[in-house]
Amino acid sequence: MKRIFSGIQPTGEIHLGNYVGAIRNWVYLMEEYDCVFCVVDYHAITVEYPVQEFKKRIIETALILLACGLSPEKANIMVQSHVQEHTELAWIFNSVTPIGEVERMTQFKDKSKQHRSNINMGLMGYPVLQAADILLYKAGYVPVGEDQVQHIELSREIARKFNSRFGAIFPEPQPILSGAPKILGVDGESKMSKTLNNYIGIMEEESAVWEKLRTAVTDVNRVRRKDPGNPEICNIYTIHRAFSENDTLLTIDHGCRSADIGCIDCKKMLFENVRAELNPIREKAFALQKDTDYIIDVLKQGASACSKIAKETMAEVRNVLGLLIP
Ligand code: TYM
């Protein structure tokens, strides 16, 4: 069975971008692939984070993955730091990764601007650890949002460089994109993200979700209600595509272009559809909050299954590197 690996950072709030760009796809893919889904805590420490809250955030992230429909019977759900081989392999990959390649990563450049006072080695090595995450399990497929495609390309290059120098151990992984691989924030400008505070969280109160949608930027050229709009450049329409049926999309497309439908009406329809999809997830998440022991068990089970695979890969890697086996 083909193997998939993907990960999510425990940054505190999972937003619509994470959900439609990645997690919802994971739920479908889990049916057909051998999957590892990982809460990547070591990636999250490359920027400032609230240490006291971190444990809670890690558990909360796993909880939301389960609430979204991931099942421990069908996929391995684990925490990155619970399988120590991730960081071990990352160190080894550091030695085959040209510095120029990591320096040109868009995410490194963006994060360096956002965190000027703390541009650390971890931030630079972020995609190398990501390559280690994937290749430790020899995963051939990586379902991610569009923003991560460059990192998956680098993973392929790292695999290629390692294989050509030490022997063909690793596959060259391919990204799998969802139907909505890039969701902009409510500012209509930048990628939806926690850091930019332009997100709609999937656990947010309905009133807060509506307030964010109501004030979200649409087609900026549509100034007055009677102006015709262009759905192709409207982020609200992009989000509609992820949550609404084809007939609604057609109605909105025509109504927006002819100015028969205003932005508020369009947003109300979107709100209803988002609400219909997220409500069961929120309910399940609230129920799971009362059972953190279950979440911990799921993560233990995931780490134990993943450790076995990780140990096998690392034995091969240490052997081809010519290391002395203790
Ligand atoms: P993270 O936590 O930043 O994002 C998790 C997933 O959500 C996707 N995503 C989006 N998709 C569409 N529109 C958006 N606005 C949006 N924002 C986020 C991301 O593309 C990602 O798929 N570096 C990874 C975590 C990681 C990983 C890995 C992924 C670590 N190791 C190995 C795959 C394989 C990340 O971006 O996490």
PDB file of C-alpha atoms and ligand atoms in Angstrom, residues 5-11 15 17-22 26 40 43 80 107 126 129-131 133-134 142-148 151-152 180-184 191-193, ligand 1:
ATOM      1  CA  PHE A   5       2.935  11.436   5.407  1.00  0.00           C
ATOM      2  CA  SER A   6       1.688  14.875   6.370  1.00  0.00           C
ATOM      3  CA  GLY A   7       1.975  17.203   9.327  1.00  0.00           C
ATOM      4  CA  ILE A   8       0.476  20.179  11.080  1.00  0.00           C
ATOM      5  CA  GLN A   9       2.000  22.562  13.619  1.00  0.00           C
ATOM      6  CA  PRO A  10       0.409  22.924  17.041  1.00  0.00           C
ATOM      7  CA  THR A  11       0.077  26.687  16.701  1.00  0.00           C
ATOM      8  CA  HIS A  15      -8.153  27.531  10.531  1.00  0.00           C
ATOM      9  CA  GLY A  17      -7.029  27.150   5.255  1.00  0.00           C
ATOM     10  CA  ASN A  18      -5.555  24.165   7.154  1.00  0.00           C
ATOM     11  CA  TYR A  19      -8.895  22.397   6.989  1.00  0.00           C
ATOM     12  CA  VAL A  20      -9.703  22.654   3.287  1.00  0.00           C
ATOM     13  CA  GLY A  21      -6.054  22.849   2.136  1.00  0.00           C
ATOM     14  CA  ALA A  22      -4.964  19.736   4.005  1.00  0.00           C
ATOM     15  CA  TRP A  26      -6.328  13.560   4.749  1.00  0.00           C
ATOM     16  CA  VAL A  40       4.979  18.639  14.256  1.00  0.00           C
ATOM     17  CA  HIS A  43       8.737  22.671  13.728  1.00  0.00           C
ATOM     18  CA  GLN A  80       6.905  14.318  15.992  1.00  0.00           C
ATOM     19  CA  GLN A 107       8.645  30.404   3.759  1.00  0.00           C
ATOM     20  CA  TYR A 126      12.705  23.767   8.873  1.00  0.00           C
ATOM     21  CA  LEU A 129      13.338  18.451   9.180  1.00  0.00           C
ATOM     22  CA  GLN A 130      10.235  18.294   6.982  1.00  0.00           C
ATOM     23  CA  ALA A 131      12.145  16.132   4.478  1.00  0.00           C
ATOM     24  CA  ASP A 133       9.599  13.570   8.552  1.00  0.00           C
ATOM     25  CA  ILE A 134       8.499  12.340   5.143  1.00  0.00           C
ATOM     26  CA  VAL A 142       2.437  14.287   0.829  1.00  0.00           C
ATOM     27  CA  PRO A 143      -0.990  15.975   0.967  1.00  0.00           C
ATOM     28  CA  VAL A 144      -0.393  19.679   1.691  1.00  0.00           C
ATOM     29  CA  GLY A 145      -1.563  23.165   0.773  1.00  0.00           C
ATOM     30  CA  GLU A 146       0.082  25.027  -2.091  1.00  0.00           C
ATOM     31  CA  ASP A 147       2.393  26.945   0.252  1.00  0.00           C
ATOM     32  CA  GLN A 148       4.241  23.702   1.070  1.00  0.00           C
ATOM     33  CA  HIS A 151       9.294  22.281   0.591  1.00  0.00           C
ATOM     34  CA  ILE A 152       8.200  18.982  -0.956  1.00  0.00           C
ATOM     35  CA  ALA A 180      -8.695  24.378  -2.482  1.00  0.00           C
ATOM     36  CA  PRO A 181      -4.925  24.466  -2.079  1.00  0.00           C
ATOM     37  CA  LYS A 182      -4.649  28.173  -1.294  1.00  0.00           C
ATOM     38  CA  ILE A 183      -7.110  30.057   0.877  1.00  0.00           C
ATOM     39  CA  LEU A 184      -6.427  33.727   1.481  1.00  0.00           C
ATOM     40  CA  LYS A 191      -2.446  33.381   2.778  1.00  0.00           C
ATOM     41  CA  MET A 192      -4.798  32.645   5.662  1.00  0.00           C
ATOM     42  CA  SER A 193      -2.531  32.160   8.655  1.00  0.00           C
TER      43      SER A 193
HETATM   44  P1  TYM B   1       1.124  24.166   8.964  1.00  0.00           P
HETATM   45  O1  TYM B   1       0.679  23.794  10.328  1.00  0.00           O
HETATM   46  O2  TYM B   1       1.619  25.553   8.747  1.00  0.00           O
HETATM   47  O3  TYM B   1      -0.005  23.872   7.919  1.00  0.00           O
HETATM   48  C1  TYM B   1      -0.686  22.626   7.899  1.00  0.00           C
HETATM   49  C2  TYM B   1      -1.272  22.373   6.521  1.00  0.00           C
HETATM   50  O4  TYM B   1      -2.230  23.400   6.182  1.00  0.00           O
HETATM   51  C3  TYM B   1      -1.939  23.917   4.890  1.00  0.00           C
HETATM   52  N1  TYM B   1      -2.325  25.344   4.855  1.00  0.00           N
HETATM   53  C4  TYM B   1      -3.097  25.900   3.919  1.00  0.00           C
HETATM   54  N2  TYM B   1      -3.713  25.404   2.832  1.00  0.00           N
HETATM   55  C5  TYM B   1      -4.461  26.247   2.086  1.00  0.00           C
HETATM   56  N3  TYM B   1      -4.619  27.585   2.371  1.00  0.00           N
HETATM   57  C6  TYM B   1      -4.007  28.115   3.445  1.00  0.00           C
HETATM   58  N4  TYM B   1      -4.176  29.398   3.729  1.00  0.00           N
HETATM   59  C7  TYM B   1      -3.214  27.277   4.275  1.00  0.00           C
HETATM   60  N5  TYM B   1      -2.504  27.480   5.407  1.00  0.00           N
HETATM   61  C8  TYM B   1      -1.958  26.285   5.754  1.00  0.00           C
HETATM   62  C9  TYM B   1      -0.418  23.749   4.745  1.00  0.00           C
HETATM   63  O5  TYM B   1      -0.034  23.767   3.393  1.00  0.00           O
HETATM   64  C10 TYM B   1      -0.201  22.417   5.422  1.00  0.00           C
HETATM   65  O6  TYM B   1      -0.460  21.355   4.507  1.00  0.00           O
HETATM   66  N6  TYM B   1       5.373  22.636   7.074  1.00  0.00           N
HETATM   67  C11 TYM B   1       4.049  22.039   7.298  1.00  0.00           C
HETATM   68  C12 TYM B   1       4.078  21.043   8.451  1.00  0.00           C
HETATM   69  C13 TYM B   1       4.954  19.856   8.177  1.00  0.00           C
HETATM   70  C14 TYM B   1       4.773  18.884   7.149  1.00  0.00           C
HETATM   71  C15 TYM B   1       5.819  17.951   7.304  1.00  0.00           C
HETATM   72  C16 TYM B   1       3.834  18.745   6.130  1.00  0.00           C
HETATM   73  C17 TYM B   1       6.055  19.479   8.882  1.00  0.00           C
HETATM   74  N7  TYM B   1       6.571  18.350   8.359  1.00  0.00           N
HETATM   75  C18 TYM B   1       5.961  16.866   6.425  1.00  0.00           C
HETATM   76  C19 TYM B   1       3.977  17.662   5.249  1.00  0.00           C
HETATM   77  C20 TYM B   1       5.022  16.755   5.420  1.00  0.00           C
HETATM   78  C21 TYM B   1       3.034  23.154   7.532  1.00  0.00           C
HETATM   79  O7  TYM B   1       2.918  24.006   6.725  1.00  0.00           O
HETATM   80  O8  TYM B   1       2.286  23.122   8.651  1.00  0.00           O
END
